[in-house]
Amino acid sequence: MTFDYDLFVIGAGSGGLAASKRAASYGAKVAIAEQSLVGGTCVIRGCIPKKLMVYASHFPALFQDAAGYGWHVGDSKLDWSYMVNAVDQEVMRLSKLHIGFLEKAGVQLFQSRAVFVDPHTLEVDGRKITAEKILIAVGGHPVKPDFPGIEHTITSDEMFHLQEQPKRIAILGGGYIGVEFAGVMNGLGSQVTQMIRGDNLLRGFDEDIRTGIRTGMTHHGIQIISNVMGKRIEGVPEGLKLSFYMEGQDEEKTLTTDVVLAAIGRTPNLDGLGLENAGVDVVPGNHQEMSQTSTGGYSVNSAIAVDEYSRTSQPHIFAVGDCTDRINLTPVAIAEGRAFADTEFGNNPRIMSHENVPSAVFSQPEAATVGLTEAQAHEKLGEGVKCYRAQFRPLFHSLTGQPEKTTIKLVVDANTDRVLGAHMVGEHAAEIIQGIAIAVKMGATKKDFDATLGIHPSTAEEFVTLR
Ligand code: NDP
């Protein structure tokens, strides 16, 4: 049987772009379909615009800090529309750049939705297209909790296009997105209330890191309310009235705000993809306890079932990135996509390791982590775990007067001396942990860390002087 393409990729986000270009570099005839802007969540409505807004939000604190160094900074004022437009223009530039990269690689782009008709056929832009192999890289979208008035909330998708800066914002959820936007909006001058259903932010992170972030965020002026369940949202003349319960209390409480951001997780984009026509199996995703007013099709947070080679239940159909709900990070999707292309088209069968994947939370203070938390290490090794911690005021803040604290921590296997995890809260955490992640991935021991000389004066040197 002949096919129109060797490979058809559904979704031009991080995973799909990486896989399509890599497959084409091996001589495969490749096409890719994207129903929205080329670039996917990371470029269009995630990492990139978010990080630019994080940068924008740092300035007021820096203006204040500058006084400690003798600078007299005049009145400063944010032009919200300017910032939103500047961020948007950069996003558009990057999207066009990615289209250019596809052209250069010889990948044909269909700016349209692709839906499975049968295991080898997709309907794209009203045409039937066949492919020998198909890669699903459709990503995910934010979900909302299910209570009356939820239509008044927005998600991270809309945060990048708010027409004006809200004076007050309430954020539901204490994961990556909630914590990052709390920092952004607080830094930009909005009054932020973050409401979390559990005791603390960022479940799954090391406890010292969770505490360090929360203390820092509170110091920066963010109000964090724990053990809250939203009940109802109503539009009132003063804005939005959010009614909620706090665990163990019968009394309903209310908060009036201008914007409510729902940041309670994301779910794969599987509805309407025609997976049933292709015989591709789905499994419950990692966040199956979430509820959502569903649009039908697959149950909320189903994910595509894949093996370690990203192969679905159909041997010629593969899936990478957030739609598989493994580790939902851009570099993971890219690495999964390239491993797939190398295996299937490059005569180099290999799997992508999901161990020791570093990640950062661009909260304020920033945090980053690689490897096992203290709790995970104990779960794996029992008592044989040794932890090293330091908490200190970074040199920069010795003149600013800010009680800003940096926390660093190493989790070590007491028997082998191998460093199992490295965690940090504080300025430049992402940049520092990226370097440390190489050592952790290579299996470095605490002795190796100790044998490395520090760069003085720096924050990173503390990782090699921990006692
Ligand atoms: P997360 O899964 O990280 O966090 C969800 C948060 O919402 C948790 O605090 C969770 O509480 C809470 N929650 C879940 N369901 C409900 C509910 N029904 N009512 C109230 N609260 C609820 O999701 P995010 O949306 O923050 O981020 C999605 C994913 O995007 C991340 O997991 C990450 O993979 C990726 N991402 C990565 C970034 C980075 O690398 N810097 C940045 C942004 C996103 P509980 O803890 O109790 O479960």
Coordinates of C-alpha atoms and ligand atoms in Angstrom, one line a residue:
M1 CA 0.0 0.0 0.0
T2 CA 1.3 3.5 -0.8
F3 CA 0.7 6.5 1.5
D4 CA 0.7 10.2 0.9
Y5 CA 3.3 10.7 3.7
D6 CA 5.8 8.6 5.6
L7 CA 4.8 10.5 8.7
F8 CA 1.9 12.7 9.6
V9 CA 2.2 14.7 12.8
I10 CA -1.0 16.1 14.5
G11 CA -0.1 19.2 16.5
A12 CA 2.7 21.7 15.9
G13 CA 3.7 22.3 19.5
S14 CA 7.0 21.4 21.1
G15 CA 6.8 17.6 20.6
G16 CA 5.3 17.7 17.1
L17 CA 7.7 20.3 15.8
A18 CA 10.8 18.5 17.1
A19 CA 9.7 15.1 15.9
S20 CA 8.6 16.3 12.4
K21 CA 11.9 18.1 11.7
R22 CA 14.0 15.2 13.0
A23 CA 12.1 12.7 10.9
A24 CA 12.4 14.9 7.8
S25 CA 16.2 15.2 8.4
Y26 CA 16.4 11.4 7.8
G27 CA 14.7 11.8 4.5
A28 CA 11.1 11.0 5.5
K29 CA 8.2 12.7 3.7
V30 CA 6.6 14.5 6.6
A31 CA 3.5 16.7 7.1
I32 CA 2.2 18.4 10.2
A33 CA -1.3 19.8 11.0
E34 CA -1.9 22.6 13.5
Q35 CA -5.4 24.1 14.1
S36 CA -4.1 27.0 16.0
L37 CA -0.9 29.0 15.9
V38 CA 2.3 27.1 15.2
G39 CA 4.3 26.7 18.4
G40 CA 1.8 25.1 20.7
T41 CA 1.2 25.8 24.4
C42 CA 4.8 26.7 25.3
V43 CA 5.3 29.3 22.6
I44 CA 1.8 30.7 22.3
R45 CA 0.2 30.5 25.7
G46 CA 2.6 29.0 28.1
C47 CA 6.4 29.1 28.9
I48 CA 7.4 31.9 26.6
P49 CA 4.8 34.6 27.2
K50 CA 4.7 33.6 30.9
K51 CA 8.4 34.1 31.3
L52 CA 8.3 37.4 29.6
M53 CA 5.6 38.5 32.0
V54 CA 7.7 37.2 34.9
Y55 CA 10.5 39.5 33.7
A56 CA 8.1 42.4 33.5
S57 CA 7.0 41.8 37.0
H58 CA 10.5 41.9 38.5
F59 CA 11.1 45.6 37.8
P60 CA 9.1 47.1 40.7
A61 CA 11.1 45.1 43.3
L62 CA 14.3 46.0 41.6
F63 CA 13.5 49.7 41.6
Q64 CA 12.9 49.3 45.3
D65 CA 16.1 47.3 45.8
A66 CA 18.1 49.9 43.9
A67 CA 17.6 52.4 46.7
G68 CA 19.7 50.3 49.0
Y69 CA 22.6 50.8 46.5
G70 CA 22.1 54.6 46.4
W71 CA 20.0 54.9 43.3
H72 CA 17.1 57.4 43.3
V73 CA 14.6 55.9 41.0
G74 CA 11.8 58.2 39.9
D75 CA 8.1 57.4 39.7
S76 CA 7.5 54.3 37.7
K77 CA 4.3 53.2 36.1
L78 CA 3.3 50.1 34.1
D79 CA 1.8 50.6 30.7
W80 CA -0.2 47.3 30.7
S81 CA -1.3 47.4 27.0
Y82 CA 2.3 48.1 25.9
M83 CA 3.5 45.0 27.9
V84 CA 0.7 42.8 26.6
N85 CA 1.3 43.9 23.0
A86 CA 5.1 43.5 23.3
V87 CA 4.7 40.0 24.6
D88 CA 2.2 39.2 21.9
Q89 CA 4.4 40.5 19.2
E90 CA 7.3 38.3 20.4
V91 CA 5.0 35.3 20.4
M92 CA 3.9 36.0 16.8
R93 CA 7.6 36.4 15.8
L94 CA 8.4 33.0 17.3
S95 CA 5.4 31.4 15.7
K96 CA 6.5 32.6 12.3
L97 CA 10.1 31.5 13.0
H98 CA 8.8 28.0 13.7
I99 CA 6.9 28.0 10.4
G100 CA 10.2 29.0 8.7
F101 CA 12.0 26.1 10.4
L102 CA 9.4 23.6 9.1
E103 CA 9.8 25.0 5.6
K104 CA 13.6 24.7 5.8
A105 CA 13.3 21.1 7.0
G106 CA 10.9 20.2 4.1
V107 CA 7.9 19.5 6.4
Q108 CA 4.6 20.4 4.8
L109 CA 2.3 22.4 7.1
F110 CA -1.5 22.2 7.1
Q111 CA -2.9 25.0 9.1
S112 CA -6.0 23.0 9.9
R113 CA -7.4 20.4 12.3
A114 CA -6.7 16.7 11.6
V115 CA -9.1 14.0 12.6
F116 CA -8.7 10.3 12.3
V117 CA -11.0 8.6 9.7
D118 CA -9.3 5.2 10.1
P119 CA -5.9 4.0 11.4
H120 CA -4.0 5.3 8.4
T121 CA -6.2 8.1 7.2
L122 CA -6.8 11.6 8.5
E123 CA -9.3 14.2 7.4
V124 CA -7.4 17.5 7.1
D125 CA -9.0 20.6 5.7
G126 CA -11.7 18.6 4.0
R127 CA -9.2 16.2 2.4
K128 CA -8.4 12.6 3.2
I129 CA -4.7 12.2 3.7
T130 CA -3.0 8.9 4.4
A131 CA 0.3 8.2 6.2
E132 CA 2.3 5.2 7.0
K133 CA 3.0 6.4 10.5
I134 CA 1.1 9.0 12.6
L135 CA 2.3 10.9 15.6
I136 CA -0.2 12.5 17.9
A137 CA 1.2 15.5 19.7
V138 CA -2.0 17.5 20.4
G139 CA -1.1 18.8 23.9
G140 CA -3.6 19.7 26.5
H141 CA -5.8 22.5 27.8
P142 CA -6.7 24.0 31.2
V143 CA -9.7 22.6 33.1
K144 CA -12.0 24.5 35.4
P145 CA -13.6 23.3 38.6
D146 CA -17.3 22.6 38.4
F147 CA -19.4 25.0 40.6
P148 CA -22.0 27.6 39.8
G149 CA -20.7 30.8 38.1
I150 CA -17.5 29.1 36.9
E151 CA -18.1 30.8 33.5
H152 CA -16.9 34.0 35.2
T153 CA -13.4 32.6 35.6
I154 CA -10.6 32.7 33.1
T155 CA -7.7 30.3 32.6
S156 CA -4.0 30.8 31.9
D157 CA -4.9 31.0 28.1
E158 CA -6.7 34.3 28.7
M159 CA -4.2 35.8 31.1
F160 CA -2.0 36.9 28.2
H161 CA -4.8 39.0 26.7
L162 CA -6.4 40.8 29.5
Q163 CA -7.4 44.3 28.2
E164 CA -6.5 46.0 31.5
Q165 CA -4.7 45.1 34.6
P166 CA -7.0 43.8 37.3
K167 CA -6.6 45.6 40.6
R168 CA -7.5 42.4 42.4
I169 CA -7.2 38.8 41.3
A170 CA -8.1 35.5 43.0
I171 CA -6.3 32.4 41.9
L172 CA -7.7 28.9 42.4
G173 CA -5.1 26.2 42.5
G174 CA -1.6 25.9 44.0
G175 CA 0.3 24.2 41.2
Y176 CA 2.9 25.6 38.7
I177 CA 0.5 27.9 36.9
G178 CA -1.3 29.3 40.0
V179 CA 2.0 30.0 41.8
E180 CA 3.6 31.6 38.8
F181 CA 0.8 33.9 37.9
A182 CA 0.4 34.8 41.6
G183 CA 4.0 36.1 41.4
V184 CA 3.5 37.8 38.1
M185 CA 0.4 39.7 39.1
N186 CA 1.7 40.6 42.5
G187 CA 4.9 41.9 41.0
L188 CA 3.0 43.9 38.5
G189 CA 1.0 45.5 41.3
S190 CA -2.3 43.6 41.5
Q191 CA -3.6 42.5 44.8
V192 CA -3.4 38.7 44.7
T193 CA -5.3 36.1 46.8
Q194 CA -4.3 32.5 46.1
M195 CA -6.7 29.9 47.2
I196 CA -5.6 26.3 47.5
R197 CA -7.6 23.2 48.5
G198 CA -4.8 21.5 50.4
D199 CA -2.5 22.6 53.2
N200 CA 0.3 23.9 51.0
L201 CA 1.3 24.9 47.5
L202 CA 3.0 22.7 44.9
R203 CA 2.2 19.2 46.0
G204 CA 4.9 16.7 45.0
F205 CA 7.8 19.2 45.6
D206 CA 10.2 18.8 48.5
E207 CA 8.7 20.0 51.7
D208 CA 11.5 22.5 52.4
I209 CA 11.0 23.9 48.9
R210 CA 7.2 24.2 49.4
T211 CA 7.8 26.0 52.7
G212 CA 10.5 28.3 51.2
I213 CA 8.3 29.3 48.3
R214 CA 5.3 30.0 50.5
T215 CA 7.2 32.0 53.0
G216 CA 8.8 34.0 50.2
M217 CA 5.5 34.6 48.4
T218 CA 3.8 35.7 51.6
H219 CA 6.7 38.1 52.2
H220 CA 6.2 39.5 48.7
G221 CA 2.6 40.4 49.7
I222 CA 0.6 37.5 48.2
Q223 CA -2.2 36.3 50.4
I224 CA -2.4 32.5 50.4
I225 CA -5.5 30.8 51.9
S226 CA -5.3 27.0 52.5
N227 CA -8.0 24.3 52.7
V228 CA -10.4 26.3 50.6
M229 CA -13.1 24.9 48.3
G230 CA -14.8 27.3 45.9
K231 CA -18.6 27.2 46.0
R232 CA -20.1 29.9 43.7
I233 CA -19.1 33.0 41.7
E234 CA -21.5 35.8 41.0
G235 CA -21.1 39.0 39.1
V236 CA -21.8 42.0 41.4
P237 CA -21.4 45.8 40.8
E238 CA -18.0 45.8 42.5
G239 CA -16.7 42.9 40.5
L240 CA -16.9 39.1 41.1
K241 CA -18.1 37.7 44.4
L242 CA -16.4 34.4 45.1
S243 CA -18.1 32.3 47.8
F244 CA -16.1 29.5 49.4
Y245 CA -15.8 27.2 52.3
M246 CA -12.8 26.5 54.5
E247 CA -12.2 22.9 55.6
G248 CA -13.8 22.2 59.0
Q249 CA -15.8 25.4 59.0
D250 CA -19.5 25.5 58.2
E251 CA -19.7 29.2 57.6
E252 CA -19.5 30.4 54.0
K253 CA -17.0 33.1 53.3
T254 CA -16.8 35.5 50.4
L255 CA -14.2 37.5 48.6
T256 CA -14.8 40.2 46.0
T257 CA -12.3 40.5 43.2
D258 CA -12.0 41.6 39.6
V259 CA -10.7 38.4 38.0
V260 CA -10.8 34.8 39.1
L261 CA -8.1 32.6 37.5
A262 CA -8.8 28.9 37.5
A263 CA -5.4 27.1 37.6
I264 CA -6.4 23.7 38.7
G265 CA -4.6 21.6 36.1
R266 CA -4.7 20.7 32.5
T267 CA -6.1 17.7 30.5
P268 CA -5.1 16.2 27.1
N269 CA -6.8 17.5 23.9
L270 CA -8.5 14.3 22.9
D271 CA -12.1 15.3 22.3
G272 CA -13.1 15.0 18.6
L273 CA -9.8 13.6 17.5
G274 CA -11.4 10.4 16.2
L275 CA -9.2 8.1 18.3
E276 CA -12.0 5.5 18.3
N277 CA -11.7 5.4 14.4
A278 CA -8.0 4.6 14.7
G279 CA -8.3 2.1 17.5
V280 CA -6.0 4.1 19.8
D281 CA -6.5 3.3 23.5
V282 CA -6.7 5.9 26.2
V283 CA -6.1 5.5 29.9
P284 CA -7.0 7.7 32.9
G285 CA -4.5 10.6 33.2
N286 CA -2.6 11.5 36.3
H287 CA -5.3 14.0 37.5
Q288 CA -8.4 11.8 37.1
E289 CA -10.0 13.2 40.3
M290 CA -10.6 16.5 38.5
S291 CA -14.0 17.4 37.4
Q292 CA -15.0 19.6 34.5
T293 CA -18.2 20.5 32.6
S294 CA -17.2 18.1 29.8
T295 CA -18.0 18.7 26.1
G296 CA -18.4 14.9 25.7
G297 CA -16.2 12.4 24.0
Y298 CA -13.5 11.2 26.3
S299 CA -13.8 11.4 30.1
V300 CA -11.9 14.3 31.6
N301 CA -8.2 13.8 31.7
S302 CA -8.0 10.7 29.7
A303 CA -4.5 10.4 28.2
I304 CA -3.2 8.4 25.3
A305 CA -1.7 5.1 26.4
V306 CA 1.9 4.7 25.2
D307 CA 4.8 2.4 25.8
E308 CA 8.4 3.6 26.5
Y309 CA 8.9 4.1 22.7
S310 CA 5.8 6.4 22.7
R311 CA 3.9 3.7 20.7
T312 CA 0.1 3.6 21.2
S313 CA -2.1 0.5 21.1
Q314 CA -1.7 0.8 17.2
P315 CA 1.8 -0.2 16.3
H316 CA 2.2 2.6 13.6
I317 CA 0.6 5.4 15.7
F318 CA 2.7 7.2 18.3
A319 CA 2.0 10.0 20.8
V320 CA 4.3 12.4 22.7
G321 CA 4.0 15.3 25.0
D322 CA 1.1 16.4 27.3
C323 CA -1.5 14.3 25.5
T324 CA 0.2 11.3 27.1
D325 CA 0.3 12.9 30.5
R326 CA 3.7 11.6 31.5
I327 CA 5.8 14.6 32.6
N328 CA 4.1 17.6 31.1
L329 CA 7.1 19.8 30.3
T330 CA 8.3 21.3 27.0
P331 CA 11.8 19.7 27.1
V332 CA 10.2 16.3 27.8
A333 CA 7.9 16.6 24.8
I334 CA 10.8 17.6 22.6
A335 CA 13.0 14.7 23.9
E336 CA 10.1 12.2 23.4
G337 CA 9.5 13.5 19.9
R338 CA 13.2 13.2 18.9
A339 CA 13.6 9.7 20.4
F340 CA 10.5 8.7 18.4
A341 CA 12.0 10.1 15.2
D342 CA 15.4 8.6 15.8
T343 CA 13.9 5.2 16.5
E344 CA 11.4 5.1 13.6
F345 CA 13.2 7.0 10.9
G346 CA 16.9 7.3 12.0
N347 CA 17.7 3.6 12.5
N348 CA 18.7 4.5 16.1
P349 CA 16.2 2.8 18.4
R350 CA 16.2 4.6 21.8
I351 CA 13.9 5.6 24.6
M352 CA 13.8 8.9 26.4
S353 CA 14.6 8.6 30.1
H354 CA 11.9 10.2 32.4
E355 CA 14.3 10.0 35.4
N356 CA 15.9 13.0 36.9
V357 CA 14.0 15.5 34.8
P358 CA 14.8 19.0 36.2
S359 CA 12.1 21.6 36.4
A360 CA 11.6 25.1 37.6
V361 CA 8.7 27.1 39.0
F362 CA 9.0 30.7 38.0
S363 CA 7.4 31.8 41.1
Q364 CA 8.7 34.7 43.2
P365 CA 10.9 33.5 44.8
E366 CA 11.9 31.2 42.0
A367 CA 12.4 27.5 42.7
A368 CA 13.9 24.6 40.8
T369 CA 14.4 20.9 41.4
V370 CA 15.9 17.7 40.0
G371 CA 15.7 14.2 41.3
L372 CA 14.1 12.8 44.4
T373 CA 12.5 14.8 47.2
E374 CA 13.4 13.8 50.7
A375 CA 10.1 12.0 51.1
Q376 CA 10.5 10.1 47.8
A377 CA 14.1 9.1 48.8
H378 CA 12.8 7.7 52.1
E379 CA 10.1 5.9 50.3
K380 CA 12.7 4.3 48.1
L381 CA 15.5 3.7 50.6
G382 CA 13.9 3.7 54.0
E383 CA 16.3 5.2 56.6
G384 CA 19.3 5.3 54.4
V385 CA 18.9 8.9 53.3
K386 CA 21.0 11.9 54.3
C387 CA 19.9 15.5 53.7
Y388 CA 22.0 18.7 53.6
R389 CA 20.4 22.1 53.8
A390 CA 21.3 25.7 53.9
Q391 CA 19.2 28.8 54.2
F392 CA 20.8 32.2 54.0
R393 CA 20.3 35.8 52.8
P394 CA 21.8 36.2 49.4
L395 CA 24.6 38.9 49.2
F396 CA 22.5 41.1 46.9
H397 CA 20.0 41.6 49.6
S398 CA 22.5 42.6 52.3
L399 CA 22.1 46.2 51.1
T400 CA 18.5 46.1 50.0
G401 CA 17.1 45.4 53.5
Q402 CA 14.8 42.8 52.1
P403 CA 14.4 39.7 54.3
E404 CA 14.7 37.5 51.2
K405 CA 16.0 34.0 51.9
T406 CA 17.5 31.4 49.6
T407 CA 17.1 27.7 50.5
I408 CA 19.2 24.9 49.0
K409 CA 19.1 21.2 49.7
L410 CA 20.7 18.0 48.6
V411 CA 19.2 14.6 49.2
V412 CA 21.9 11.9 49.3
D413 CA 21.9 8.1 49.5
A414 CA 23.6 7.5 52.8
N415 CA 25.0 4.1 51.6
T416 CA 26.4 5.0 48.2
D417 CA 26.9 8.8 48.8
R418 CA 25.1 9.4 45.5
V419 CA 23.2 12.7 45.2
L420 CA 19.6 11.7 44.5
G421 CA 18.0 15.1 44.5
A422 CA 18.9 18.8 44.4
H423 CA 16.4 21.5 45.3
M424 CA 16.5 25.3 45.6
V425 CA 14.3 28.3 46.3
G426 CA 15.8 31.7 45.5
E427 CA 17.1 33.9 42.7
H428 CA 18.4 32.1 39.6
A429 CA 17.3 28.7 40.9
A430 CA 16.4 27.5 37.4
E431 CA 19.9 28.5 36.0
I432 CA 21.7 27.0 38.9
I433 CA 19.7 23.7 39.1
Q434 CA 20.2 23.2 35.3
G435 CA 23.9 22.8 35.9
I436 CA 23.5 20.7 39.0
A437 CA 21.1 18.4 37.0
I438 CA 24.0 17.3 34.8
A439 CA 25.9 16.1 37.9
V440 CA 22.8 14.4 39.3
K441 CA 22.0 12.7 36.0
M442 CA 25.7 11.5 35.8
G443 CA 25.4 9.9 39.2
A444 CA 27.7 12.3 41.1
T445 CA 28.3 11.6 44.8
K446 CA 28.3 14.1 47.6
K447 CA 32.1 13.7 47.6
D448 CA 32.2 14.8 44.0
F449 CA 30.2 17.9 44.9
D450 CA 32.6 18.6 47.8
A451 CA 35.6 18.1 45.6
T452 CA 34.3 20.9 43.3
L453 CA 35.5 24.4 44.1
G454 CA 32.9 27.1 44.5
I455 CA 32.7 30.3 42.5
H456 CA 32.9 33.1 45.1
P457 CA 30.9 35.0 45.8
S458 CA 27.9 33.3 44.4
T459 CA 24.8 31.5 45.5
A460 CA 25.6 28.4 43.5
E461 CA 28.8 27.8 45.5
E462 CA 26.7 26.8 48.5
F463 CA 25.9 23.5 46.7
V464 CA 29.5 22.5 46.9
T465 CA 30.1 23.6 50.5
L466 CA 27.1 22.0 52.3
R467 CA 28.1 20.3 55.5
Ligands
NDP1 P1 -0.9 21.4 38.6 O1 -1.3 20.0 38.4 O2 0.5 21.7 38.7 O3 -1.6 22.0 39.9 C1 -3.0 21.9 40.0 C2 -3.4 22.6 41.3 O4 -4.8 22.8 41.4 C3 -3.0 21.9 42.6 O5 -2.7 22.8 43.6 C4 -4.3 21.1 42.9 O6 -4.4 20.9 44.3 C5 -5.3 22.1 42.5 N1 -6.6 21.5 42.2 C6 -6.8 20.4 41.4 N2 -8.1 20.1 41.2 C7 -8.8 21.1 41.9 C8 -10.1 21.3 42.2 N3 -11.1 20.6 41.7 N4 -10.4 22.4 43.0 C9 -9.5 23.2 43.5 N5 -8.1 23.0 43.3 C10 -7.8 21.9 42.5 O7 -1.6 22.2 37.4 P2 -1.3 23.6 36.7 O8 -2.6 24.0 36.1 O9 -0.7 24.5 37.7 O10 -0.2 23.2 35.6 C11 -0.4 22.2 34.7 C12 0.9 21.6 34.2 O11 1.5 22.5 33.4 C13 1.9 21.3 35.3 O12 1.7 20.1 36.0 C14 3.2 21.4 34.6 O13 3.4 20.1 34.1 C15 2.9 22.3 33.5 N6 3.6 23.6 33.7 C16 4.9 23.7 33.9 C17 5.5 24.9 34.2 C18 7.0 25.0 34.4 O14 7.7 24.1 34.1 N7 7.5 26.1 35.0 C19 4.7 26.2 34.2 C20 3.3 26.0 34.0 C21 2.8 24.8 33.8 P3 -3.7 19.6 45.0 O15 -2.3 19.9 45.2 O16 -4.5 19.4 46.2 O17 -3.9 18.4 44.0

